[in-house]
Amino acid sequence: MTSAPGCEQALGAALVGVVELLAARRPAHLARLAAKYPRHAEQLRPGLTLGSDRHVVTSAELYDELAREGLEAAREEIRAILQSLLPRALRAKRLRLFAAIAGALTSAGVLSAALVGSRTMTIGGALSTFLAACLGLVAAYLEAPLTGPASIGSLLTECLELEANVNAAMLALHEARADLVRLRELVVEVNVICSKLRKIAVLGAITPATSATKAMLVLRR
Amino acid sequence: MVSPSRGRVVAAALLVLILSMLEGLPVARAGKHLLSSRVARAEAAFARGRLPRGSAYAEAEGELLRVVVDGVGDVPPLQLDAPGWRERLAALAPRRRAAGSRPALVMKLDTAQRLETELQSVMREFDVWAFDAVNAPLRLRTLPVGTTLELTPSLYMPLGRTRIPYDLPWVLERRLAPERIRIMDAFGPDHVDATLRLAQAAGTYRTAPIERLLDETGAVSLRGHEGDILIIVGHVEQDSFVIRNASGNIVRSLPLEQIKAEAARRSASAIFVGCNSYCATGYNGLVAPISDIAVSQQLEGALKEATLGGFLSRLGTPDEPFVVTPDSLRANRTSIDFSVSRVSKKKAAAAAAGVVVVGVTASRWIEHGAPEESELDEPRPAPPKPGVR
């Protein structure tokens, strides 16, 4: 593949997401890329550079490989997120159903207790109310992400949308061939996908987060 | 029993010390001219520190550089406007010396500042030290940002053209109050991993996003942070913290000057951690970028330090020291402006791109906040004890 003069572009914030996701999901692949492109080894290390990065990428091949690796890592991340969040969402849904049933039983029980005047039935009704409340709380706990007003349902929706974006980007990557400008645009798109997936992984507690991070993320949303 | 020569040296040392402290008064200048000779000052300098044999004292007088060499005495003055004076000065270093021992060349700060750019070849032969009326001699080191004064092995101050703040050592010894330190993260919402690392390094609830420093209009407001030390870590471009999203587009830009002004207004201290324009417009050569990972690691160590000097020193390492740069020497008891640059000593050409600038502005890093009016009447901190560090 060739390099197009005038298409040089400094690496920077627009690549950090891909590199961070590769470091988390496919560290061996990231190390292979760094070894293959020693001139860009610094840029292929995880971490955000705290200043203007004057390094330029002139290799369409690097963009192509980075985009492919990023998309593969994104697929793995999506799989991990779905494997973790889907069962949680299903569990929460079942618990809500049980809570609703317990609630319905309670209302029927209270009525019967009032009619019959049974003390046992009154206690049973109270316990049923307590159970319904507890089930509701557990369901809410399972549905809530680490922080923020969103639910894991919305995270799942976003994740599925990103899966569609990954497929579209993969197709576009096949068509881009050695077009450096198009490849660069694609890498930026992949970077956006990877960054969003990392955020979902943190919010969905796929990646452990400190309480300070939780607090920060809450304030940002 | 004190020998006569030793007594003479001690007397000369005392005389120079007193005259130096009175420097500026006409009577002192006259007295100095009459009573104190260059030789006496050299002896005083030699007496102040246990300098290696063959050390020298140099003093610029007009276009002449007067030099006194320990064990040799006054040598013929060097003509500063004639070529070859540097080589002749370097040649005064003794040829025979113990392994690992380098002779010292001591000079007054103004002489060092005048010769700053011309001392490179001399510094290959001598360890050059500069002193002023108040501070103990500080060793000169060459860093990519220029000639600097070594405050600690990882904290430097550019030689520049200004005097050393008289209370700089005092300020650096001030105790940091951990509960006053806040770490502000200016990475932006799309860089979750950098946020995670910083939060893990800085500890729980000491960190917050930089958006917390903005009011409803988006302007910087440090209300509620009076007396705090705010360490702001982020991506710096030109003179602003720049938050970019995952597409690389700018989401927010916060000028450092705006934060500095607000910090000064609120008596807070703002320490900026991020590459500065050295990165973008610095020197040619290899690039050694600083990432949030390195900063988080350094910060973790620095937060364990008890004093401001220790804190700033731990932000750098002997290989990649920080340079304290007096912006404006408002060196009063409560406020001193300086910025700190992190540079790499490993490769001179590589250093500029790896610079992280830490700007410290408008103090109150003192444990109990700004001093009361009555405290300001306290005597100034005593000058450091004589002796080469």
PDB file of C-alpha atoms in Angstrom, chain A residues 13-17 20-21 24 42-43 45-55 184 188 191-192 195-196 198-199 202 207-217 219-220, chain B residues 185 187-193 195-197 199-200 203-205 207-209 211-212 233-237 244 246-248 274-275 279-280 283 287 289-293 295 353:
ATOM      1  CA  ALA A  13      -7.264  11.763  20.617  1.00  0.00           C
ATOM      2  CA  ALA A  14      -8.882  10.224  17.530  1.00  0.00           C
ATOM      3  CA  LEU A  15      -6.966   6.980  18.015  1.00  0.00           C
ATOM      4  CA  VAL A  16      -6.828   6.577  21.776  1.00  0.00           C
ATOM      5  CA  GLY A  17     -10.120   4.660  21.952  1.00  0.00           C
ATOM      6  CA  GLU A  20      -7.211   1.421  24.736  1.00  0.00           C
ATOM      7  CA  LEU A  21      -9.743  -1.199  23.623  1.00  0.00           C
ATOM      8  CA  ALA A  24      -7.891  -4.299  27.158  1.00  0.00           C
ATOM      9  CA  GLU A  42       4.613   5.420  21.043  1.00  0.00           C
ATOM     10  CA  GLN A  43       1.211   6.080  19.516  1.00  0.00           C
ATOM     11  CA  ARG A  45       0.788   2.414  23.514  1.00  0.00           C
ATOM     12  CA  PRO A  46      -2.263   2.903  25.696  1.00  0.00           C
ATOM     13  CA  GLY A  47      -2.607   6.314  27.289  1.00  0.00           C
ATOM     14  CA  LEU A  48      -3.704   9.803  26.332  1.00  0.00           C
ATOM     15  CA  THR A  49      -0.888  12.112  25.257  1.00  0.00           C
ATOM     16  CA  LEU A  50      -1.150  15.329  27.232  1.00  0.00           C
ATOM     17  CA  GLY A  51      -0.142  17.654  24.450  1.00  0.00           C
ATOM     18  CA  SER A  52      -0.025  18.112  20.732  1.00  0.00           C
ATOM     19  CA  ASP A  53       1.250  15.010  19.057  1.00  0.00           C
ATOM     20  CA  ARG A  54       3.474  15.865  16.136  1.00  0.00           C
ATOM     21  CA  HIS A  55       3.784  12.325  14.864  1.00  0.00           C
ATOM     22  CA  ARG A 184      -8.274   7.626   8.104  1.00  0.00           C
ATOM     23  CA  VAL A 188     -11.845   7.752  13.385  1.00  0.00           C
ATOM     24  CA  ASN A 191     -12.327   5.045  17.421  1.00  0.00           C
ATOM     25  CA  VAL A 192     -15.754   6.485  18.227  1.00  0.00           C
ATOM     26  CA  SER A 195     -14.692   4.717  22.999  1.00  0.00           C
ATOM     27  CA  LYS A 196     -18.436   4.243  23.370  1.00  0.00           C
ATOM     28  CA  ARG A 198     -15.380   1.264  26.753  1.00  0.00           C
ATOM     29  CA  LYS A 199     -17.830   3.649  28.368  1.00  0.00           C
ATOM     30  CA  VAL A 202     -17.420   0.791  32.653  1.00  0.00           C
ATOM     31  CA  THR A 207     -14.762  -3.186  33.862  1.00  0.00           C
ATOM     32  CA  PRO A 208     -14.206  -2.539  37.563  1.00  0.00           C
ATOM     33  CA  ALA A 209     -14.354   1.144  38.399  1.00  0.00           C
ATOM     34  CA  THR A 210     -13.391   3.039  41.508  1.00  0.00           C
ATOM     35  CA  SER A 211     -15.945   5.017  43.407  1.00  0.00           C
ATOM     36  CA  ALA A 212     -14.186   8.204  42.320  1.00  0.00           C
ATOM     37  CA  THR A 213     -14.662   7.236  38.687  1.00  0.00           C
ATOM     38  CA  LYS A 214     -18.295   6.477  39.317  1.00  0.00           C
ATOM     39  CA  ALA A 215     -18.723   9.902  40.844  1.00  0.00           C
ATOM     40  CA  MET A 216     -17.021  11.546  37.887  1.00  0.00           C
ATOM     41  CA  LEU A 217     -19.093   9.663  35.362  1.00  0.00           C
ATOM     42  CA  LEU A 219     -21.439  14.196  36.995  1.00  0.00           C
ATOM     43  CA  ARG A 220     -20.663  14.011  33.301  1.00  0.00           C
TER      44      ARG A 220
ATOM     45  CA  ASP B 185      -9.600  15.675  35.239  1.00  0.00           C
ATOM     46  CA  PHE B 187      -9.678  14.356  29.724  1.00  0.00           C
ATOM     47  CA  GLY B 188     -13.300  14.571  28.632  1.00  0.00           C
ATOM     48  CA  PRO B 189     -16.102  12.003  28.753  1.00  0.00           C
ATOM     49  CA  ASP B 190     -14.793   9.937  25.829  1.00  0.00           C
ATOM     50  CA  HIS B 191     -11.557   8.954  27.565  1.00  0.00           C
ATOM     51  CA  VAL B 192     -12.900   6.679  30.265  1.00  0.00           C
ATOM     52  CA  ASP B 193      -9.684   4.692  30.638  1.00  0.00           C
ATOM     53  CA  THR B 195     -10.246   8.839  33.913  1.00  0.00           C
ATOM     54  CA  LEU B 196     -10.092   5.394  35.527  1.00  0.00           C
ATOM     55  CA  ARG B 197      -6.318   5.506  35.846  1.00  0.00           C
ATOM     56  CA  ALA B 199      -9.013   8.132  39.829  1.00  0.00           C
ATOM     57  CA  GLN B 200      -7.179   4.988  40.876  1.00  0.00           C
ATOM     58  CA  GLY B 203      -7.681   8.099  45.416  1.00  0.00           C
ATOM     59  CA  THR B 204     -11.383   8.140  45.914  1.00  0.00           C
ATOM     60  CA  TYR B 205     -13.340  11.366  45.891  1.00  0.00           C
ATOM     61  CA  THR B 207     -10.872  13.650  41.839  1.00  0.00           C
ATOM     62  CA  ALA B 208     -13.568  15.413  39.859  1.00  0.00           C
ATOM     63  CA  PRO B 209     -14.175  16.388  36.234  1.00  0.00           C
ATOM     64  CA  GLU B 211     -16.686  20.664  34.363  1.00  0.00           C
ATOM     65  CA  ARG B 212     -17.134  21.099  38.108  1.00  0.00           C
ATOM     66  CA  VAL B 233      -4.565  17.203  34.481  1.00  0.00           C
ATOM     67  CA  GLY B 234      -5.434  17.227  30.824  1.00  0.00           C
ATOM     68  CA  HIS B 235      -4.536  17.684  27.228  1.00  0.00           C
ATOM     69  CA  VAL B 236      -2.986  21.095  26.601  1.00  0.00           C
ATOM     70  CA  GLU B 237      -2.780  22.767  23.231  1.00  0.00           C
ATOM     71  CA  ARG B 244     -11.550  16.467  22.437  1.00  0.00           C
ATOM     72  CA  ALA B 246     -13.421  10.423  20.230  1.00  0.00           C
ATOM     73  CA  SER B 247     -13.649  11.910  16.716  1.00  0.00           C
ATOM     74  CA  GLY B 248     -10.837  14.270  17.575  1.00  0.00           C
ATOM     75  CA  GLY B 274      -0.235  18.854  30.593  1.00  0.00           C
ATOM     76  CA  CYS B 275       2.136  19.335  27.685  1.00  0.00           C
ATOM     77  CA  CYS B 279       5.404  20.149  22.533  1.00  0.00           C
ATOM     78  CA  ALA B 280       3.903  21.870  19.576  1.00  0.00           C
ATOM     79  CA  TYR B 283      12.740  21.730  19.340  1.00  0.00           C
ATOM     80  CA  VAL B 287       9.478  12.835  20.363  1.00  0.00           C
ATOM     81  CA  PRO B 289       5.363  12.212  24.574  1.00  0.00           C
ATOM     82  CA  ILE B 290       4.049  12.153  28.100  1.00  0.00           C
ATOM     83  CA  SER B 291       0.881  10.181  28.581  1.00  0.00           C
ATOM     84  CA  ASP B 292      -1.738  10.258  31.297  1.00  0.00           C
ATOM     85  CA  ILE B 293      -0.296   6.945  32.557  1.00  0.00           C
ATOM     86  CA  VAL B 295       1.364  11.529  35.029  1.00  0.00           C
ATOM     87  CA  ALA B 353       8.325  17.204  22.908  1.00  0.00           C
TER      88      ALA B 353
END
